[in-house]
Coordinates of N, CA and C in Angstrom, one line a residue:
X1 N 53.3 82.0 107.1 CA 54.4 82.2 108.0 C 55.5 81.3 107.8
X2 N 55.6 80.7 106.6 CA 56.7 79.5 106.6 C 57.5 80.2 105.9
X3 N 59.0 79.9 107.1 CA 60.3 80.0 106.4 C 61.3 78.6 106.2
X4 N 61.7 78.8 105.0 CA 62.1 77.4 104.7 C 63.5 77.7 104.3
X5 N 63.9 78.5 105.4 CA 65.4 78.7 105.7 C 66.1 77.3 107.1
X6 N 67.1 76.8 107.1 CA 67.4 75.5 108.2 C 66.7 76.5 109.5
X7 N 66.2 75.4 110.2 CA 65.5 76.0 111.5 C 65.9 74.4 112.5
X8 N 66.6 75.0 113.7 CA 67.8 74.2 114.8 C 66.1 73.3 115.4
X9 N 65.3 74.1 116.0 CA 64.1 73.0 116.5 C 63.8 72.5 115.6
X10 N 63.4 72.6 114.1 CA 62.5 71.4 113.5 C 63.5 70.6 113.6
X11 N 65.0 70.8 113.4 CA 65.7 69.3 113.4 C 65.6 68.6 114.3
X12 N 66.3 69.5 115.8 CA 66.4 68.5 116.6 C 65.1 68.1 117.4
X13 N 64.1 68.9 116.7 CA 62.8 67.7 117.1 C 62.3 66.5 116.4
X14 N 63.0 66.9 115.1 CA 62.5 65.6 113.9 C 63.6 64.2 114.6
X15 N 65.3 64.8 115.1 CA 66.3 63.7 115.2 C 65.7 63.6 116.6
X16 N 64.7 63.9 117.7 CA 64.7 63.2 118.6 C 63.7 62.3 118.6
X17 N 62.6 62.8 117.3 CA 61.7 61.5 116.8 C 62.0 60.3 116.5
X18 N 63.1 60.4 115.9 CA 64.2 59.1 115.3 C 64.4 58.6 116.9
X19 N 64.9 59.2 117.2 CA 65.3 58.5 118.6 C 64.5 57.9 119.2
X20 N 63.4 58.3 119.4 CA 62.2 58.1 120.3 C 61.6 56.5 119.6
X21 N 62.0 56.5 118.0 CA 61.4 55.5 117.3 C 62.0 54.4 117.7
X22 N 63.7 54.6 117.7 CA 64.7 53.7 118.1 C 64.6 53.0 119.8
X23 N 64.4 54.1 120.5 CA 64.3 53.6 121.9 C 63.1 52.9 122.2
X24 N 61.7 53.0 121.6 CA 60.4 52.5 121.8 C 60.7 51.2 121.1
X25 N 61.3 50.5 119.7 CA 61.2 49.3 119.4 C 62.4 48.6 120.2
X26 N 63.1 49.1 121.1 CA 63.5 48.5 122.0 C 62.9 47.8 123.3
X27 N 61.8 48.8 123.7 CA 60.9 48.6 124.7 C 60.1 47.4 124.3
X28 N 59.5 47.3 122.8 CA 58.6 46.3 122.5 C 59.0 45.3 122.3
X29 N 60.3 45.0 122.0 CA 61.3 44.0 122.2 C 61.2 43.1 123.2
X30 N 61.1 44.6 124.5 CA 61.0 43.7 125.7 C 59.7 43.5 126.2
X31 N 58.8 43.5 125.1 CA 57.7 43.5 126.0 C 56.8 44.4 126.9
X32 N 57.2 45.8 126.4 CA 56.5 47.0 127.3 C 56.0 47.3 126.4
X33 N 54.5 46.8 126.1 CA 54.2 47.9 124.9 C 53.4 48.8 125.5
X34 N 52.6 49.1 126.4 CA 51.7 50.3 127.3 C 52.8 51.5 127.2
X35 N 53.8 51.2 127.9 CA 55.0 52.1 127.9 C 55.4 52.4 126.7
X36 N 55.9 52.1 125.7 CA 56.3 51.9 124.5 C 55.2 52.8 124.2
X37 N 54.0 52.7 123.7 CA 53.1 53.0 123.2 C 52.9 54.9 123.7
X38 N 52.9 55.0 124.8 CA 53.4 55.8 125.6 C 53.9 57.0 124.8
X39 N 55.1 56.7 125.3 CA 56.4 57.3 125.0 C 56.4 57.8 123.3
X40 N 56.0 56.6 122.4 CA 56.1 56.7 121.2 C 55.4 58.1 120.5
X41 N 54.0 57.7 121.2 CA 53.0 58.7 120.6 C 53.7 60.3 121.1
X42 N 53.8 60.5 122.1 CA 54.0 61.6 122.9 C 55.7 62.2 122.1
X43 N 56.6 61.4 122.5 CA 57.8 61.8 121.4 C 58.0 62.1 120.2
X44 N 57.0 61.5 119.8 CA 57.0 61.7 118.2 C 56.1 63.0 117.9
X45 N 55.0 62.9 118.6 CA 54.3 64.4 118.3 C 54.9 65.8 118.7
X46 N 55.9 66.1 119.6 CA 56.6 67.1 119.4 C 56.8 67.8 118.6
X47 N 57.9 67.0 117.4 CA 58.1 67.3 116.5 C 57.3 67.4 115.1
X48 N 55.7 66.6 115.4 CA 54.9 67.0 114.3 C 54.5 68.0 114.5
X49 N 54.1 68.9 115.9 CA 53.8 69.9 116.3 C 54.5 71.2 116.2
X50 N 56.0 70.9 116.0 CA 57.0 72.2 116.1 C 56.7 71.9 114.2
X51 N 56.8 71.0 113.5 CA 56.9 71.2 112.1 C 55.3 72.0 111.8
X52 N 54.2 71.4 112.4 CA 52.8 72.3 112.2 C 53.1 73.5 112.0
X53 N 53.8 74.2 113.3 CA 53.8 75.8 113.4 C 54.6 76.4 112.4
X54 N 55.0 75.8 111.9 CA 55.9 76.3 110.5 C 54.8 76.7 109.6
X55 N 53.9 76.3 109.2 CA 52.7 76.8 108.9 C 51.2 77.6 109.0
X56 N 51.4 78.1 110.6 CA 51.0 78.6 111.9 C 50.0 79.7 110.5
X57 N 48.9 79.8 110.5 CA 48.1 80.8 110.0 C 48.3 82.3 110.8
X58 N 48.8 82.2 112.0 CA 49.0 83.6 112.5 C 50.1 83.2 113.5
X59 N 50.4 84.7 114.4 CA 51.4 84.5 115.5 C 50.4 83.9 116.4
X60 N 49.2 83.7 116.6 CA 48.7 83.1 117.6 C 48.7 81.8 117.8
X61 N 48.1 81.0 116.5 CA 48.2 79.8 116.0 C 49.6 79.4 116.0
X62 N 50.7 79.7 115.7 CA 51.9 79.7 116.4 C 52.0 79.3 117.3
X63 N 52.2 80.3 118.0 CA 52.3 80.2 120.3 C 51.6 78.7 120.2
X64 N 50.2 78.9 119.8 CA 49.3 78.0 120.3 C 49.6 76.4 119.9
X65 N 50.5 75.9 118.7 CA 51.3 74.7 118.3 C 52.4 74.6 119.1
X66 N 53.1 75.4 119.2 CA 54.3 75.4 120.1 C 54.0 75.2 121.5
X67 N 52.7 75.5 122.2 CA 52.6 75.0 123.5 C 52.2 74.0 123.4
X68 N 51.3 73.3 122.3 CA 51.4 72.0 122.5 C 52.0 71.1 122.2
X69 N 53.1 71.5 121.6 CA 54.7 70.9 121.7 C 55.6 70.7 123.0
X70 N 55.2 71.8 123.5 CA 55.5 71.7 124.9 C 55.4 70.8 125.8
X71 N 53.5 70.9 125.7 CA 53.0 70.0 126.5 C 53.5 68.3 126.2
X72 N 53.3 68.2 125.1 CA 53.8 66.8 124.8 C 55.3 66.4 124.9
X73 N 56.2 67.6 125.1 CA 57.6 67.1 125.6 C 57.6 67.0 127.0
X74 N 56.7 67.3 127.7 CA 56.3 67.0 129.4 C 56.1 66.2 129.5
X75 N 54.9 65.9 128.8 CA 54.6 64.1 128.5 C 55.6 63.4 128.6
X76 N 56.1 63.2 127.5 CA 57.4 62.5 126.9 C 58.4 62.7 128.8
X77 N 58.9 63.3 128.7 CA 59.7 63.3 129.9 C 58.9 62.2 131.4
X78 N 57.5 62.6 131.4 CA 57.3 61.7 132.7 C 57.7 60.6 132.5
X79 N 57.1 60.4 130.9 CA 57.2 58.8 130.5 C 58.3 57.8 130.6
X80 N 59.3 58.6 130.4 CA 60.8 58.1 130.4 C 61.2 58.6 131.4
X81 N 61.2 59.3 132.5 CA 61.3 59.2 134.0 C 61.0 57.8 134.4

C-alpha cells in the first residue's frame, strides 16, 4: 500500500515529533520527568504510527494504525492539558 508520493500527515506528524522532542527536554530541564516522559512517548508515537500505515498490509491494517494514532494523539493532548 505505500505511496511515496509527499503525504501532508506523515509530515506534520514527523514536524510535531520534533516539537514534542523540543518541548519535553524543556520539561526535563525543569525537572518534570513523569510528565516529560509522558508526553514524549505518547507524541512521538503518533507519528511512528501514521508513518507504520504507510505500509499497512491491507485497508484494514490501515484504519487499524491510524486509530491508534488517534488514540495516542488523545493521549498526547490530556497530557499537555
Amino acid at each position: 500500500m505505500r505511496n511515496d508520493k509527499e503525504n501532508i500527515i506523515v509530515n506534520k506528524t514527523f514536524n510535531f515529533a520534533l516539537s514534542i522532542i523540543e518541548f519535553t527536554e524543556d520539561l526535563y530541564e525543569a525537572k518534570r520527568f513523569p510528565l516529560a516522559n509522558q508526553i514524549f512517548k505518547a507524541g512521538t508515537s503518533i507519528g511512528a504510527n501514521v508513518r507504520e500505515a504507510q505500509n499497512a498490509e491491507s485497508k484494514a491494517d490501515f484504519v487499524h494504525k491510524l486509530k491508534i494514532a488517534a488514540k495516542e494523539a488523545d493521549e498526547t493532548e490530556y497530557w499537555l492539558l
